[in-house]
Coordinates of C-alpha atoms and ligand atoms in Angstrom, one line a residue:
X1 CA 12.9 40.6 36.3
X2 CA 9.6 39.4 34.8
X3 CA 11.0 39.9 31.4
X4 CA 14.1 37.8 32.3
X5 CA 12.0 35.0 33.8
X6 CA 9.8 34.7 30.7
X7 CA 12.8 34.8 28.4
X8 CA 14.3 32.0 30.5
X9 CA 11.1 30.1 30.3
X10 CA 11.0 30.4 26.5
X11 CA 14.6 29.3 26.4
X12 CA 13.9 26.2 28.5
X13 CA 10.9 25.4 26.4
X14 CA 12.9 25.7 23.2
X15 CA 15.8 23.7 24.6
X16 CA 13.3 21.1 25.9
X17 CA 11.8 20.8 22.5
X18 CA 15.2 20.5 20.8
X19 CA 16.1 17.7 23.3
X20 CA 12.8 16.0 22.8
X21 CA 13.0 15.5 19.1
X22 CA 16.0 13.5 18.3
X23 CA 16.9 10.8 15.8
X24 CA 20.1 8.7 15.9
X25 CA 20.9 6.6 12.8
X26 CA 22.4 3.2 13.5
X27 CA 24.7 1.1 11.5
X28 CA 22.8 -0.7 8.6
X29 CA 22.4 -4.4 9.4
X30 CA 22.0 -5.7 5.8
X31 CA 18.2 -5.7 5.7
X32 CA 16.9 -4.5 2.3
X33 CA 13.6 -2.6 2.1
X34 CA 11.8 -4.8 -0.4
X35 CA 10.5 -2.5 -3.2
X36 CA 7.3 -4.6 -3.1
X37 CA 6.3 -2.7 0.1
X38 CA 5.3 0.1 -2.3
X39 CA 2.7 -2.1 -4.1
X40 CA -0.8 -1.1 -5.2
X41 CA -4.2 -2.7 -5.6
X42 CA -6.7 -2.7 -8.4
X43 CA -10.1 -4.3 -7.8
X44 CA -13.1 -4.6 -10.0
X45 CA -14.8 -2.1 -7.7
X46 CA -16.6 1.1 -8.7
X47 CA -14.4 3.1 -11.1
X48 CA -11.1 1.5 -10.4
X49 CA -10.9 -0.7 -13.5
X50 CA -13.9 0.5 -15.6
X51 CA -13.8 4.2 -16.3
X52 CA -10.6 4.3 -14.3
X53 CA -7.7 2.3 -15.7
X54 CA -9.7 0.9 -18.6
X55 CA -11.7 3.1 -20.9
X56 CA -12.1 0.6 -23.8
X57 CA -10.2 0.0 -27.0
X58 CA -12.7 2.0 -29.0
X59 CA -12.3 5.2 -27.0
X60 CA -11.5 8.0 -29.3
X61 CA -11.6 10.8 -26.6
X62 CA -9.1 9.4 -24.1
X63 CA -5.6 8.3 -25.4
X64 CA -5.2 4.7 -24.5
X65 CA -3.1 1.6 -25.2
X66 CA -5.4 -1.5 -25.7
X67 CA -8.1 0.4 -23.8
X68 CA -5.9 1.4 -20.8
X69 CA -5.4 5.2 -20.3
X70 CA -1.9 6.3 -21.3
X71 CA -1.9 9.1 -18.7
X72 CA -2.4 6.5 -15.9
X73 CA 0.3 4.3 -17.3
X74 CA 2.7 7.2 -17.4
X75 CA 1.8 8.4 -13.8
X76 CA 2.3 4.9 -12.4
X77 CA 5.6 4.4 -14.2
X78 CA 6.8 7.6 -12.5
X79 CA 5.7 6.2 -9.2
X80 CA 7.8 3.1 -9.8
X81 CA 4.9 0.8 -8.9
X82 CA 6.6 -2.5 -8.1
X83 CA 3.6 -4.8 -8.0
X84 CA -0.2 -4.5 -8.7
X85 CA -2.7 -6.8 -7.0
X86 CA -5.8 -7.8 -9.0
X87 CA -8.8 -8.6 -9.4
X88 CA -9.8 -8.2 -5.7
X89 CA -10.4 -8.0 -2.8
X90 CA -13.8 -9.5 -2.2
X91 CA -14.3 -9.6 -6.0
X92 CA -11.5 -12.1 -6.3
X93 CA -13.6 -14.9 -4.6
X94 CA -16.4 -14.4 -7.1
X95 CA -14.2 -14.1 -10.2
X96 CA -13.9 -16.9 -12.7
X97 CA -11.0 -16.1 -14.9
X98 CA -12.1 -18.1 -17.9
X99 CA -15.0 -15.5 -18.2
X100 CA -12.4 -12.9 -19.0
X101 CA -10.4 -14.4 -21.9
X102 CA -11.2 -14.8 -25.6
X103 CA -13.1 -12.5 -27.9
X104 CA -14.7 -9.7 -25.8
X105 CA -18.1 -9.9 -27.5
X106 CA -18.4 -13.5 -26.4
X107 CA -17.5 -13.0 -22.7
X108 CA -20.3 -13.7 -20.3
X109 CA -21.8 -10.9 -18.2
X110 CA -22.1 -11.3 -14.4
X111 CA -23.2 -9.4 -11.4
X112 CA -20.6 -7.7 -9.2
X113 CA -22.3 -8.9 -6.0
X114 CA -19.9 -7.2 -3.6
X115 CA -19.7 -3.8 -5.2
X116 CA -23.0 -2.1 -6.1
X117 CA -24.6 -5.1 -7.9
X118 CA -23.5 -3.6 -11.2
X119 CA -23.0 -5.6 -14.4
X120 CA -19.5 -6.9 -14.9
X121 CA -19.0 -7.6 -18.7
X122 CA -15.6 -9.2 -18.3
X123 CA -14.1 -6.9 -21.0
X124 CA -11.1 -6.4 -18.7
X125 CA -9.6 -9.8 -18.1
X126 CA -6.3 -11.7 -17.6
X127 CA -4.6 -10.6 -20.9
X128 CA -5.7 -7.0 -20.3
X129 CA -4.4 -6.9 -16.8
X130 CA -1.1 -8.7 -17.4
X131 CA -0.3 -6.7 -20.5
X132 CA -1.1 -3.5 -18.5
X133 CA 1.4 -4.6 -15.8
X134 CA 4.0 -5.0 -18.5
X135 CA 3.3 -1.4 -19.8
X136 CA 3.6 0.0 -16.2
X137 CA 6.6 -2.1 -15.4
X138 CA 4.9 -3.6 -12.4
X139 CA 5.0 -7.2 -11.2
X140 CA 1.4 -8.7 -11.3
X141 CA 0.0 -10.1 -8.1
X142 CA -3.0 -12.3 -8.9
X143 CA -5.6 -13.1 -6.2
X144 CA -7.1 -16.6 -6.8
X145 CA -10.7 -17.5 -6.2
X146 CA -10.9 -19.9 -3.2
X147 CA -14.3 -18.9 -1.8
X148 CA -16.4 -19.9 -4.8
X149 CA -13.9 -21.5 -7.2
X150 CA -12.2 -24.8 -7.4
X151 CA -8.7 -26.2 -7.1
X152 CA -8.8 -27.0 -10.8
X153 CA -9.8 -23.5 -11.7
X154 CA -6.9 -21.9 -9.9
X155 CA -4.5 -24.6 -11.0
X156 CA -5.6 -24.0 -14.6
X157 CA -5.0 -20.2 -14.2
X158 CA -1.4 -20.8 -13.1
X159 CA -0.8 -23.1 -16.1
X160 CA -2.6 -20.6 -18.5
X161 CA -0.3 -17.7 -17.5
X162 CA 2.9 -19.5 -16.7
X163 CA 3.4 -22.7 -18.7
X164 CA 5.7 -22.6 -21.7
X165 CA 4.9 -25.8 -23.6
X166 CA 2.0 -27.9 -24.9
X167 CA -1.0 -28.2 -22.7
X168 CA -4.7 -27.4 -23.0
X169 CA -4.3 -24.2 -21.0
X170 CA -1.1 -22.9 -22.6
X171 CA -2.6 -23.8 -26.0
X172 CA -5.7 -21.7 -25.1
X173 CA -3.5 -18.8 -24.1
X174 CA -1.7 -18.9 -27.5
X175 CA -5.0 -19.2 -29.3
X176 CA -5.9 -16.0 -27.5
X177 CA -2.9 -14.2 -28.8
X178 CA -0.2 -14.6 -26.2
X179 CA 2.6 -17.0 -27.3
X180 CA 5.0 -16.6 -24.3
X181 CA 3.9 -17.0 -20.7
X182 CA 3.9 -14.0 -18.4
X183 CA 5.7 -15.9 -15.6
X184 CA 3.6 -14.5 -12.7
X185 CA 5.2 -15.1 -9.4
X186 CA 2.9 -13.6 -6.8
X187 CA -0.4 -15.5 -6.1
X188 CA -2.9 -14.9 -3.4
X189 CA -4.8 -18.1 -2.3
X190 CA -8.1 -16.4 -1.7
X191 CA -8.8 -13.1 0.0
X192 CA -10.2 -12.4 3.5
X193 CA -11.2 -16.0 4.0
X194 CA -12.5 -15.0 7.4
X195 CA -15.1 -12.7 5.7
X196 CA -16.1 -12.1 2.1
X197 CA -13.8 -14.9 1.0
X198 CA -16.0 -17.6 2.6
X199 CA -16.5 -16.8 6.3
X200 CA -14.2 -19.7 7.1
X201 CA -12.5 -20.6 10.4
X202 CA -8.8 -20.5 10.2
X203 CA -8.3 -24.2 11.0
X204 CA -10.5 -25.0 8.0
X205 CA -8.8 -22.4 5.7
X206 CA -5.3 -23.6 6.6
X207 CA -6.3 -27.1 5.2
X208 CA -7.9 -25.6 2.2
X209 CA -4.8 -23.6 1.5
X210 CA -2.7 -26.7 1.7
X211 CA -4.9 -28.3 -0.9
X212 CA -4.9 -25.4 -3.3
X213 CA -1.2 -24.7 -2.9
X214 CA -0.4 -28.3 -3.8
X215 CA -1.9 -27.9 -7.3
X216 CA -0.4 -24.5 -8.0
X217 CA 2.6 -25.9 -10.0
X218 CA 5.8 -23.9 -10.3
X219 CA 6.2 -23.9 -14.1
X220 CA 8.7 -21.2 -14.5
X221 CA 12.5 -21.4 -14.2
X222 CA 12.7 -17.6 -13.9
X223 CA 10.2 -16.5 -11.3
X224 CA 9.4 -18.9 -8.6
X225 CA 5.9 -19.0 -7.3
X226 CA 5.3 -16.8 -4.3
X227 CA 2.1 -18.1 -2.6
X228 CA 0.3 -15.9 -0.1
X229 CA -2.2 -17.2 2.4
X230 CA -5.3 -15.1 3.1
X231 CA -4.3 -13.4 6.4
X232 CA -5.7 -11.9 9.5
X233 CA -8.1 -9.1 9.9
X234 CA -6.2 -6.6 12.0
X235 CA -5.6 -8.0 15.6
X236 CA -6.8 -11.5 14.9
X237 CA -3.5 -13.0 16.1
X238 CA -5.0 -16.5 16.4
X239 CA -5.4 -16.4 12.6
X240 CA -1.6 -15.9 12.0
X241 CA -0.7 -18.4 14.7
X242 CA -2.7 -21.2 13.0
X243 CA -1.5 -20.4 9.5
X244 CA 2.1 -20.5 10.6
X245 CA 1.6 -23.6 12.7
X246 CA -0.5 -25.7 10.3
X247 CA 0.8 -24.9 6.8
X248 CA 4.1 -26.5 6.0
X249 CA 6.5 -23.6 5.2
X250 CA 7.8 -25.1 2.0
X251 CA 4.4 -24.3 0.5
X252 CA 4.0 -20.9 2.0
X253 CA 5.8 -17.7 1.0
X254 CA 3.7 -15.1 2.7
X255 CA 0.8 -14.5 5.0
X256 CA -1.5 -11.5 4.5
X257 CA -2.7 -8.9 6.9
X258 CA -5.4 -6.2 6.3
X259 CA -5.9 -3.0 8.3
X260 CA -7.7 0.2 7.2
X261 CA -7.5 3.5 9.0
X262 CA -10.8 5.1 9.9
X263 CA -12.3 7.4 12.4
X264 CA -14.8 4.8 13.5
X265 CA -15.9 1.8 11.5
X266 CA -19.6 2.6 12.0
X267 CA -19.2 6.4 11.4
X268 CA -16.3 7.0 9.1
X269 CA -16.9 10.7 8.4
X270 CA -16.2 12.7 5.3
X271 CA -12.9 12.5 3.4
X272 CA -12.3 16.2 3.3
X273 CA -14.8 17.9 5.7
X274 CA -13.4 16.5 9.0
X275 CA -12.7 17.8 12.4
X276 CA -9.4 17.7 14.3
X277 CA -11.0 15.0 16.6
X278 CA -11.6 12.9 13.4
X279 CA -8.1 13.6 12.2
X280 CA -6.6 12.5 15.5
X281 CA -8.7 9.3 15.5
X282 CA -7.7 8.4 12.0
X283 CA -4.0 8.9 12.7
X284 CA -4.3 6.9 15.8
X285 CA -5.8 4.1 13.7
X286 CA -3.0 4.4 11.1
X287 CA -0.2 4.3 13.8
X288 CA -1.8 1.1 15.2
X289 CA -0.2 -0.6 12.2
X290 CA 3.1 -0.6 14.1
X291 CA 1.6 -2.7 16.9
X292 CA -0.2 -5.0 14.5
X293 CA 2.9 -5.6 12.4
X294 CA 5.0 -6.1 15.6
X295 CA 2.7 -8.6 17.1
X296 CA 2.0 -10.6 14.0
X297 CA 5.8 -10.7 13.3
X298 CA 6.4 -12.0 16.8
X299 CA 4.1 -14.9 16.2
X300 CA 5.8 -15.6 12.8
X301 CA 9.2 -15.5 14.5
X302 CA 8.1 -18.3 16.8
X303 CA 7.5 -20.7 13.9
X304 CA 9.9 -19.1 11.4
X305 CA 12.9 -17.6 13.2
X306 CA 14.8 -17.3 9.9
X307 CA 12.0 -15.1 8.5
X308 CA 11.5 -17.1 5.3
X309 CA 7.7 -16.3 5.2
X310 CA 6.9 -12.7 4.5
X311 CA 4.2 -10.6 6.2
X312 CA 2.2 -9.2 3.3
X313 CA 0.0 -6.2 4.2
X314 CA -1.9 -6.4 1.0
X315 CA -4.7 -4.0 2.0
X316 CA -4.1 -0.8 3.9
X317 CA -5.2 2.9 3.7
X318 CA -7.7 5.4 4.9
X319 CA -11.4 4.6 4.6
X320 CA -14.1 7.3 4.8
X321 CA -17.7 7.8 3.7
X322 CA -18.2 8.0 -0.1
X323 CA -18.4 11.4 -1.7
X324 CA -21.9 12.8 -1.7
X325 CA -24.0 11.7 -4.7
X326 CA -21.8 8.8 -5.6
X327 CA -22.7 5.1 -5.5
X328 CA -22.2 3.8 -1.9
X329 CA -20.9 0.5 -3.3
X330 CA -18.2 2.3 -5.3
X331 CA -16.1 3.6 -2.4
X332 CA -15.1 6.8 -4.1
X333 CA -13.5 9.3 -1.8
X334 CA -11.3 12.4 -2.0
X335 CA -7.8 12.4 -0.7
X336 CA -6.4 15.2 1.6
X337 CA -3.4 16.0 3.7
X338 CA -4.7 13.6 6.2
X339 CA -4.1 10.8 3.7
X340 CA -0.6 12.1 3.1
X341 CA 0.0 11.7 6.8
X342 CA -1.4 8.1 6.8
X343 CA 0.8 7.2 3.8
X344 CA 3.9 8.8 5.4
X345 CA 3.6 7.1 8.8
X346 CA 2.5 3.7 7.3
X347 CA 5.4 3.5 4.9
X348 CA 7.8 4.4 7.7
X349 CA 6.4 1.6 9.7
X350 CA 6.8 -0.9 6.8
X351 CA 10.4 0.3 6.1
X352 CA 11.3 -0.1 9.8
X353 CA 9.8 -3.7 9.8
X354 CA 11.1 -4.6 6.4
X355 CA 12.9 -7.7 7.7
X356 CA 9.4 -9.3 7.9
X357 CA 7.1 -7.0 5.9
X358 CA 8.2 -7.6 2.3
X359 CA 5.0 -6.9 0.4
X360 CA 2.3 -4.3 0.9
X361 CA -0.5 -2.9 -1.2
X362 CA -2.2 0.4 -0.8
X363 CA -6.0 0.2 -1.4
X364 CA -6.7 1.2 -4.1
X365 CA -4.9 2.7 -7.1
X366 CA -7.6 4.6 -9.0
X367 CA -10.9 6.2 -7.8
X368 CA -11.4 3.8 -4.8
X369 CA -10.5 4.4 -1.1
X370 CA -7.1 6.0 -0.6
X371 CA -6.5 6.4 -4.3
X372 CA -3.3 7.8 -5.9
X373 CA -5.2 8.8 -9.0
X374 CA -8.7 10.2 -9.5
X375 CA -10.2 10.4 -13.0
X376 CA -13.0 12.5 -14.5
X377 CA -13.7 12.0 -18.2
X378 CA -10.5 13.1 -20.1
X379 CA -8.8 14.4 -16.9
X380 CA -6.8 12.8 -14.2
X381 CA -5.4 14.3 -11.0
X382 CA -2.8 12.8 -8.7
X383 CA -3.5 13.0 -4.9
X384 CA -1.3 13.9 -1.9
X385 CA -0.9 10.2 -1.3
X386 CA 0.5 9.8 -4.8
X387 CA 3.1 12.4 -4.0
X388 CA 4.1 10.7 -0.8
X389 CA 4.5 7.3 -2.6
X390 CA 6.6 9.1 -5.2
X391 CA 8.8 10.9 -2.6
X392 CA 9.4 7.6 -0.7
X393 CA 10.3 5.5 -3.7
X394 CA 13.9 6.3 -3.0
X395 CA 13.7 3.6 -0.3
X396 CA 12.8 0.9 -2.8
X397 CA 15.4 -1.9 -2.6
X398 CA 17.7 0.3 -0.5
X399 CA 19.4 -0.9 2.7
X400 CA 17.5 -0.1 5.8
X401 CA 19.2 2.2 8.3
X402 CA 17.7 1.4 11.7
X403 CA 17.1 4.4 13.9
X404 CA 16.4 5.4 17.4
X405 CA 13.8 8.2 17.7
X406 CA 12.8 10.4 20.6
X407 CA 9.8 12.5 19.7
X408 CA 7.5 15.1 21.2
X409 CA 3.8 14.3 21.5
X410 CA 1.0 15.6 19.3
X411 CA -1.6 16.4 22.0
X412 CA -5.3 16.8 21.4
X413 CA -7.8 17.1 24.2
X414 CA -5.6 15.3 26.6
X415 CA -4.7 12.4 24.3
X416 CA -1.3 11.9 22.8
X417 CA 0.3 10.5 19.7
X418 CA 4.0 10.6 18.7
X419 CA 4.4 13.7 16.6
X420 CA 7.3 12.5 14.4
X421 CA 7.7 9.3 12.5
X422 CA 10.8 8.5 10.4
X423 CA 12.7 5.8 8.5
X424 CA 16.0 5.9 6.7
X425 CA 17.9 3.9 4.0
X426 CA 21.0 3.9 1.9
X427 CA 20.7 3.3 -1.8
X428 CA 22.9 1.5 -4.2
X429 CA 24.7 4.8 -5.0
X430 CA 25.6 5.4 -1.4
X431 CA 23.0 8.1 -0.9
X432 CA 21.2 8.3 2.4
X433 CA 17.5 9.1 2.5
X434 CA 15.6 10.0 5.6
X435 CA 11.8 10.3 5.5
X436 CA 10.1 12.4 8.2
X437 CA 6.5 13.0 9.0
X438 CA 5.2 15.5 11.6
X439 CA 1.5 14.7 12.2
X440 CA 1.0 17.5 14.6
X441 CA -1.9 19.7 13.3
X442 CA -0.5 23.0 14.7
X443 CA 3.1 22.8 15.9
X444 CA 6.2 22.6 13.9
X445 CA 9.0 20.3 15.3
X446 CA 12.6 21.1 15.7
X447 CA 14.6 18.0 15.2
X448 CA 18.3 17.0 15.5
X449 CA 19.4 14.0 13.5
X450 CA 22.7 12.3 14.5
X451 CA 23.9 10.8 11.2
X452 CA 26.8 8.8 12.7
X453 CA 29.2 9.7 9.9
X454 CA 30.4 12.7 7.9
X455 CA 28.3 14.1 5.1
X456 CA 28.7 17.2 3.1
X457 CA 25.4 18.1 1.5
X458 CA 21.7 17.9 2.3
X459 CA 18.8 18.4 0.0
X460 CA 15.1 17.6 0.3
X461 CA 11.5 17.9 -0.7
X462 CA 8.5 18.7 1.4
X463 CA 4.7 18.0 1.0
X464 CA 2.5 20.3 3.0
X465 CA -0.4 22.7 2.6
X466 CA -2.3 25.4 4.4
X467 CA -5.0 23.2 5.9
X468 CA -5.3 19.6 6.8
X469 CA -8.4 19.3 4.8
X470 CA -6.7 20.6 1.6
X471 CA -6.8 18.3 -1.4
X472 CA -6.2 18.5 -5.2
X473 CA -9.3 19.0 -7.4
X474 CA -9.9 18.9 -11.1
X475 CA -10.1 22.7 -11.0
X476 CA -7.0 23.1 -8.9
X477 CA -4.9 20.0 -9.5
X478 CA -1.6 21.3 -8.2
X479 CA -2.6 22.8 -4.9
X480 CA -0.6 20.1 -3.1
X481 CA 2.6 18.9 -4.7
X482 CA 6.2 18.5 -3.4
X483 CA 8.5 21.5 -3.4
X484 CA 12.2 22.0 -2.4
X485 CA 12.7 21.9 1.3
X486 CA 15.0 24.5 2.8
X487 CA 14.5 23.7 6.5
X488 CA 17.5 21.4 7.0
X489 CA 21.1 22.4 7.8
X490 CA 24.1 20.1 8.1
X491 CA 27.1 20.4 10.3
X492 CA 29.6 17.5 10.2
X493 CA 27.6 14.5 11.3
X494 CA 24.5 16.4 12.6
X495 CA 21.4 17.6 10.8
X496 CA 19.1 20.2 12.2
X497 CA 15.6 20.2 10.8
X498 CA 12.5 22.2 11.3
X499 CA 9.4 20.3 10.1
X500 CA 6.2 22.3 9.7
X501 CA 2.9 21.0 11.0
X502 CA 1.3 18.1 9.0
X503 CA 4.0 17.7 6.5
X504 CA 6.1 15.0 4.9
X505 CA 9.8 15.6 4.2
X506 CA 12.3 13.4 2.5
X507 CA 15.9 14.3 2.8
X508 CA 18.9 13.2 0.8
X509 CA 22.3 13.4 2.4
X510 CA 25.7 12.6 0.8
Ligands
AHR601 O1 -10.6 -2.7 -0.6 C1 -12.0 -2.9 -0.4 C2 -12.3 -4.2 0.2 O2 -11.9 -4.2 1.6 C3 -11.7 -5.4 -0.4 O3 -12.4 -5.9 -1.4 C4 -11.8 -6.4 0.8 O4 -10.7 -7.3 0.7 C5 -11.6 -5.5 2.0 O5 -12.6 -5.8 3.0

């Protein structure tokens, strides 16, 4: 009898779990997941640019093209990086672009005041960055200096890179070796104007924005200017409200939002040596992005019901203490399965909000914060976050398939988070992709997906590892990499999936 009871109990627990985890795909509503949600960010910070992307034209040890590492170019091409933001961050509001053009030996040296007080020799400037973007196949996103620059300086930069004709700025560009303009569309009007970009109040910044935007002329017939206002810090909803209310929408294409995931801002903990409590806190912070995006979008809807203005999450990612023995101003951190979880859930949030969120930039590409690439002399490694971005790139420019999700909780010390996160899309070839994340540190999840249509095959890839703290190193660079996923089976219009703990799965059904 006791045996029968416990068997029944197990049966009910299993049934209960199967009922708990359920996804129902809905009919696509015509919303396209803008590929620019998968953007990256490269600041003059630590070893992101110098000794990261850029190792110098004269470098005989590391193969490069005009000083930019070939291995990084190749890795980013594979990632299908749609856009790359530069030169900051906080650095942008100290940057004077004219210091970074012309013969390198003549360029002035400056102090990088925000990041370690190191010397910035300006050897990587506008031409270097824009040519690098062409090599990667990424659209450049230039962040203009509002905090310590002038209207003329930004207006001149736009003319320098975009004007095809005779003018002092376009002539200067030609003199510096570039005949045709680059036609840069995406422009940030300052960065974090509420903080390192000038400690402004939003009412003041909104006026400044109007002034700057007025003199950013649209020279190109091919790529219209896409002007982005410096946006809110996390839950500063007043900031978004004033931008949307006070800036005429014909001069505004996007408003930014920044949110970093951390254990605690004053005690961020180690990137790889962390406890489950720290893991839980970081994922809670990452999942907060859903509320942030929902509430900022609701404010935008009030002023812009047709959703003309994009929400641009141009800084996101995990932020921990720097690795021991590294410069605290360089923000160098390792990247573990925790970061893969952050990337997976955040990209699902962006996909599901893609009607409003149309640009986003992970901070940062190389050697800084939640990097996709780490370098050490001649070597590079790609991180778990790189693999998630690569697995998810099937969603770029695909049609969003909205979904209803019922999920079990990931419970830790009496606190709960939704265990499963998901998003889905249909690409131009009619293939359906479903990305799934199980953040639970211990339990696998049994899931039933109602596909609302008949399909015949399912394939997939999974990213997981033995421990949450696992990460790729220069000695063991392939510890974490995607492999074929065998845990999904298809019957008519229903998929049954078993997702192991802390793993990311991307399925393809056709
Ligand atoms: O990404 C690092 C810094 O974080 C950026 O420079 C700044 O915009 C943000 O505060």
